[in-house]
Tab-separated table of C-alpha atoms and ligand atoms in Angstrom:
chain	number	residue	atom	x	y	z
A	1	MET	CA	7.251	-7.993	16.303
A	2	LYS	CA	7.739	-11.730	15.749
A	3	ARG	CA	10.515	-13.369	18.807
A	4	VAL	CA	13.267	-15.278	17.464
A	5	ALA	CA	15.611	-17.308	19.119
A	6	VAL	CA	18.815	-17.850	17.242
A	7	LEU	CA	20.663	-21.375	17.599
A	8	VAL	CA	24.604	-21.566	17.717
A	9	SER	CA	27.693	-23.568	18.402
A	10	GLY	CA	30.594	-21.510	17.172
A	11	ARG	CA	31.934	-18.107	16.557
A	12	GLY	CA	28.766	-16.248	16.242
A	13	SER	CA	29.672	-14.025	13.090
A	14	ASN	CA	25.584	-14.278	11.910
A	15	LEU	CA	24.211	-13.884	14.794
A	16	ALA	CA	26.458	-10.510	14.997
A	17	ALA	CA	25.097	-9.632	11.411
A	18	VAL	CA	21.420	-9.932	12.693
A	19	ILE	CA	22.281	-8.100	15.631
A	20	ALA	CA	24.107	-5.026	13.460
A	21	ALA	CA	20.987	-5.745	11.108
A	22	ARG	CA	18.770	-4.799	13.798
A	23	ASP	CA	20.583	-1.533	15.316
A	24	ARG	CA	20.668	-0.742	12.020
A	25	GLY	CA	16.710	-0.925	11.723
A	26	THR	CA	17.091	-3.085	8.934
A	27	LEU	CA	14.701	-5.778	10.984
A	28	PRO	CA	11.464	-3.417	12.129
A	29	ASP	CA	9.361	-6.765	12.956
A	30	THR	CA	12.077	-9.183	14.841
A	31	GLU	CA	12.939	-9.260	18.505
A	32	LEU	CA	15.961	-10.689	19.090
A	33	ALA	CA	14.875	-12.900	22.120
A	34	CYS	CA	17.535	-15.457	22.839
A	35	VAL	CA	20.167	-16.850	21.699
A	36	VAL	CA	21.289	-20.734	22.650
A	37	SER	CA	24.326	-22.597	22.711
A	38	ASN	CA	25.126	-26.280	22.954
A	39	VAL	CA	28.499	-25.393	23.487
A	40	ALA	CA	29.725	-23.690	26.892
A	41	ASP	CA	32.512	-22.032	25.001
A	42	ALA	CA	31.117	-20.477	22.008
A	43	GLY	CA	32.519	-17.102	20.824
A	44	ALA	CA	28.790	-16.362	20.370
A	45	LEU	CA	27.949	-16.202	23.505
A	46	ALA	CA	30.037	-13.302	24.579
A	47	ILE	CA	28.483	-11.549	21.511
A	48	ALA	CA	25.269	-12.033	22.944
A	49	ALA	CA	26.193	-10.957	26.099
A	50	SER	CA	27.399	-7.432	24.580
A	51	ALA	CA	24.576	-7.126	22.772
A	52	GLY	CA	22.601	-7.306	26.575
A	53	ILE	CA	20.542	-10.552	24.830
A	54	SER	CA	19.620	-12.909	26.983
A	55	SER	CA	21.470	-16.505	26.099
A	56	THR	CA	21.400	-20.024	27.562
A	57	VAL	CA	23.893	-22.656	27.118
A	58	ILE	CA	21.911	-26.580	26.696
A	59	ARG	CA	24.636	-28.886	26.576
A	60	HIS	CA	23.900	-31.739	24.519
A	61	GLN	CA	26.232	-33.965	26.278
A	62	ASP	CA	23.809	-33.760	28.922
A	63	PHE	CA	21.361	-35.882	27.403
A	64	ARG	CA	20.878	-39.091	26.390
A	65	THR	CA	19.131	-38.564	22.902
A	66	ARG	CA	18.349	-36.775	20.622
A	67	ALA	CA	14.973	-36.168	21.260
A	68	THR	CA	15.649	-35.415	25.249
A	69	PHE	CA	18.125	-32.788	23.997
A	70	ASP	CA	15.505	-30.976	21.396
A	71	ALA	CA	12.750	-31.653	23.904
A	72	ALA	CA	14.747	-29.266	26.444
A	73	LEU	CA	15.181	-26.783	23.690
A	74	VAL	CA	11.131	-26.956	23.077
A	75	GLU	CA	11.051	-25.891	26.383
A	76	ARG	CA	13.428	-22.961	26.545
A	77	LEU	CA	12.420	-21.858	23.378
A	78	HIS	CA	8.434	-21.314	24.310
A	79	GLY	CA	6.741	-18.430	23.072
A	80	ILE	CA	8.980	-17.901	20.220
A	81	ASP	CA	7.552	-17.207	16.797
A	82	TYR	CA	10.926	-18.274	14.622
A	83	VAL	CA	14.187	-20.389	14.970
A	84	LEU	CA	17.567	-19.361	13.458
A	85	LEU	CA	20.372	-21.828	12.803
A	86	ALA	CA	23.508	-19.484	13.007
A	87	GLY	CA	26.322	-22.294	12.963
A	88	PHE	CA	24.248	-24.267	15.204
A	89	MET	CA	26.194	-28.421	14.801
A	90	ARG	CA	23.258	-30.267	15.624
A	91	LEU	CA	20.651	-32.554	13.616
A	92	LEU	CA	17.704	-31.926	15.223
A	93	SER	CA	15.292	-34.869	15.977
A	94	PRO	CA	11.262	-34.364	14.894
A	95	VAL	CA	10.705	-33.167	18.152
A	96	MET	CA	11.997	-29.644	17.363
A	97	VAL	CA	11.042	-29.710	13.647
A	98	GLY	CA	7.306	-31.037	14.525
A	99	ALA	CA	7.448	-28.039	17.625
A	100	PHE	CA	8.545	-25.543	15.034
A	101	LYS	CA	7.070	-26.252	11.075
A	102	ASN	CA	8.710	-24.061	8.252
A	103	ARG	CA	9.874	-21.664	11.376
A	104	ILE	CA	13.089	-22.587	11.896
A	105	LEU	CA	16.146	-20.993	9.134
A	106	ASN	CA	19.582	-22.570	8.628
A	107	VAL	CA	22.325	-20.942	6.801
A	108	HIS	CA	24.273	-23.387	4.682
A	109	PRO	CA	27.759	-22.964	2.959
A	110	SER	CA	26.609	-24.092	-0.521
A	111	LEU	CA	23.588	-24.044	-3.018
A	112	LEU	CA	21.593	-26.435	-1.905
A	113	PRO	CA	21.253	-29.776	-3.027
A	114	ALA	CA	25.180	-29.286	-3.998
A	115	PHE	CA	27.458	-30.661	-0.836
A	116	PRO	CA	25.010	-30.812	2.245
A	117	GLY	CA	26.697	-31.765	5.730
A	118	ALA	CA	28.904	-30.235	7.722
A	119	HIS	CA	32.108	-29.930	5.342
A	120	ALA	CA	30.559	-28.146	2.476
A	121	VAL	CA	33.332	-25.816	2.169
A	122	ARG	CA	36.328	-28.425	1.837
A	123	ASP	CA	33.365	-30.661	-0.208
A	124	ALA	CA	32.761	-28.480	-3.540
A	125	ILE	CA	36.331	-27.224	-3.763
A	126	ALA	CA	37.515	-31.179	-3.010
A	127	TYR	CA	34.819	-31.817	-6.199
A	128	GLY	CA	36.279	-29.196	-8.386
A	129	ALA	CA	33.176	-27.457	-8.370
A	130	LYS	CA	33.550	-23.749	-10.370
A	131	LEU	CA	30.561	-22.540	-8.566
A	132	THR	CA	28.967	-23.075	-5.042
A	133	GLY	CA	27.227	-19.945	-2.616
A	134	VAL	CA	24.715	-19.955	0.459
A	135	SER	CA	21.566	-21.481	1.341
A	136	VAL	CA	19.023	-19.799	3.607
A	137	HIS	CA	16.165	-22.922	4.342
A	138	PHE	CA	13.393	-24.245	6.112
A	139	VAL	CA	14.473	-26.911	8.434
A	140	ASP	CA	12.830	-30.012	7.862
A	141	GLU	CA	13.929	-34.003	8.698
A	142	GLY	CA	16.735	-34.602	6.850
A	143	THR	CA	20.619	-32.800	6.148
A	144	ASP	CA	20.206	-29.510	5.006
A	145	THR	CA	17.322	-30.870	2.966
A	146	GLY	CA	14.163	-28.619	3.615
A	147	PRO	CA	13.088	-26.426	1.677
A	148	VAL	CA	15.087	-23.371	0.633
A	149	ILE	CA	14.446	-19.837	0.797
A	150	LEU	CA	17.279	-17.632	-0.968
A	151	GLN	CA	19.977	-18.698	-2.510
A	152	ARG	CA	23.286	-16.497	-4.104
A	153	SER	CA	26.482	-17.798	-5.575
A	154	LEU	CA	29.561	-17.041	-6.077
A	155	ALA	CA	32.941	-18.351	-7.986
A	156	ILE	CA	35.170	-20.764	-6.620
A	157	GLU	CA	39.067	-19.741	-7.704
A	158	ASP	CA	42.033	-21.538	-8.605
A	159	THR	CA	43.698	-20.433	-5.373
A	160	ASP	CA	40.999	-20.831	-2.905
A	161	THR	CA	41.941	-22.909	0.040
A	162	GLU	CA	38.440	-23.976	2.578
A	163	GLU	CA	39.454	-20.728	4.794
A	164	SER	CA	40.174	-18.146	1.611
A	165	LEU	CA	36.364	-19.334	0.271
A	166	HIS	CA	34.372	-19.401	3.446
A	167	ALA	CA	35.317	-16.434	4.260
A	168	ARG	CA	34.082	-15.176	0.970
A	169	ILE	CA	30.787	-17.149	1.630
A	170	GLN	CA	30.541	-15.632	4.952
A	171	LYS	CA	30.453	-12.186	3.726
A	172	ILE	CA	26.986	-13.551	1.657
A	173	GLU	CA	25.352	-15.221	4.776
A	174	HIS	CA	26.309	-11.992	6.668
A	175	GLN	CA	23.925	-10.161	4.052
A	176	LEU	CA	21.621	-13.545	3.161
A	177	VAL	CA	20.233	-14.563	6.662
A	178	PRO	CA	19.467	-10.820	7.674
A	179	GLU	CA	17.614	-9.994	4.251
A	180	THR	CA	15.896	-13.725	4.765
A	181	LEU	CA	14.871	-12.723	8.509
A	182	ALA	CA	13.341	-9.994	7.266
A	183	LEU	CA	11.153	-11.364	5.215
A	184	ALA	CA	10.177	-14.428	7.614
A	185	CYS	CA	9.254	-11.675	10.026
A	186	ALA	CA	7.297	-10.114	7.948
A	187	GLY	CA	5.008	-13.180	7.206
A	188	ARG	CA	6.709	-12.463	3.331
A	189	LEU	CA	7.615	-16.201	2.904
A	190	ARG	CA	4.727	-19.211	2.288
A	191	VAL	CA	5.752	-22.609	1.672
A	192	ASP	CA	3.867	-24.753	-0.883
A	193	GLY	CA	5.096	-28.065	-1.578
A	194	ARG	CA	9.094	-27.547	-1.675
A	195	ARG	CA	8.876	-24.057	-3.647
A	196	VAL	CA	9.061	-20.895	-1.197
A	197	ARG	CA	7.544	-18.122	-2.144
A	198	VAL	CA	8.474	-14.607	-1.137
A	199	GLY	CA	5.016	-12.437	-1.695
B	201	GRF	C1	28.090	-20.433	8.495
B	201	GRF	O1	29.773	-20.435	7.743
B	201	GRF	C2	27.125	-21.489	8.498
B	201	GRF	O2	26.740	-21.725	6.853
B	201	GRF	C3	27.672	-22.728	8.665
B	201	GRF	O3	28.647	-22.611	9.959
B	201	GRF	C4	28.731	-21.528	10.442
B	201	GRF	C5	28.461	-20.487	11.107
B	201	GRF	O4	29.434	-19.133	11.283
B	201	GRF	N1	26.211	-23.720	9.001
B	201	GRF	P1	29.076	-17.654	12.464
B	201	GRF	O5	29.588	-18.833	13.605
B	201	GRF	O6	27.877	-17.453	12.415
B	201	GRF	O7	30.432	-17.092	12.377
């Protein structure tokens, strides 16, 4: 069993998808050990509570630097094998990335390396892209730059708004995130430079 911590800042629909996958039995090697939020009133906290998963709030405003905030995260994550960033809206410093090398997974709402950053859905529409998608990747020191694990694409329609497109993207996320977590926890991911091989 791999112990997984889920880091959140918001609604928590990806957390809910992971819990549902666990309950269906499709995450046989995963123990959802804890949820950590940097936002005290994140909806994800209620989702964790109703699933009986212990949660902690570590407010980034209580720390003077990213490094000290990350040191508090590392301390809280003692004994954790994998960290899943599921809508966690803070950049991690080398303190966290170094402590969990190739063990932090992030879900990003575009086909990386297109449209990194906090407004990927809006940026894809504004650019006029016809395709976008979902990427699940390992986290490195950069912003959405780590090795890609799984990606899935979808078409952007002429009528799409940021909301309508994000809703379709989230449906894909809710499949891809548990799928990736299952592969990681089963020990089926090998990182070879920038390439992640599924064994
Ligand atoms: C997702 O769309 C994810 O790609 C982005 O933040 C959103 C989080 O959604 N990083 P939720 O909190 O899991 O509903």
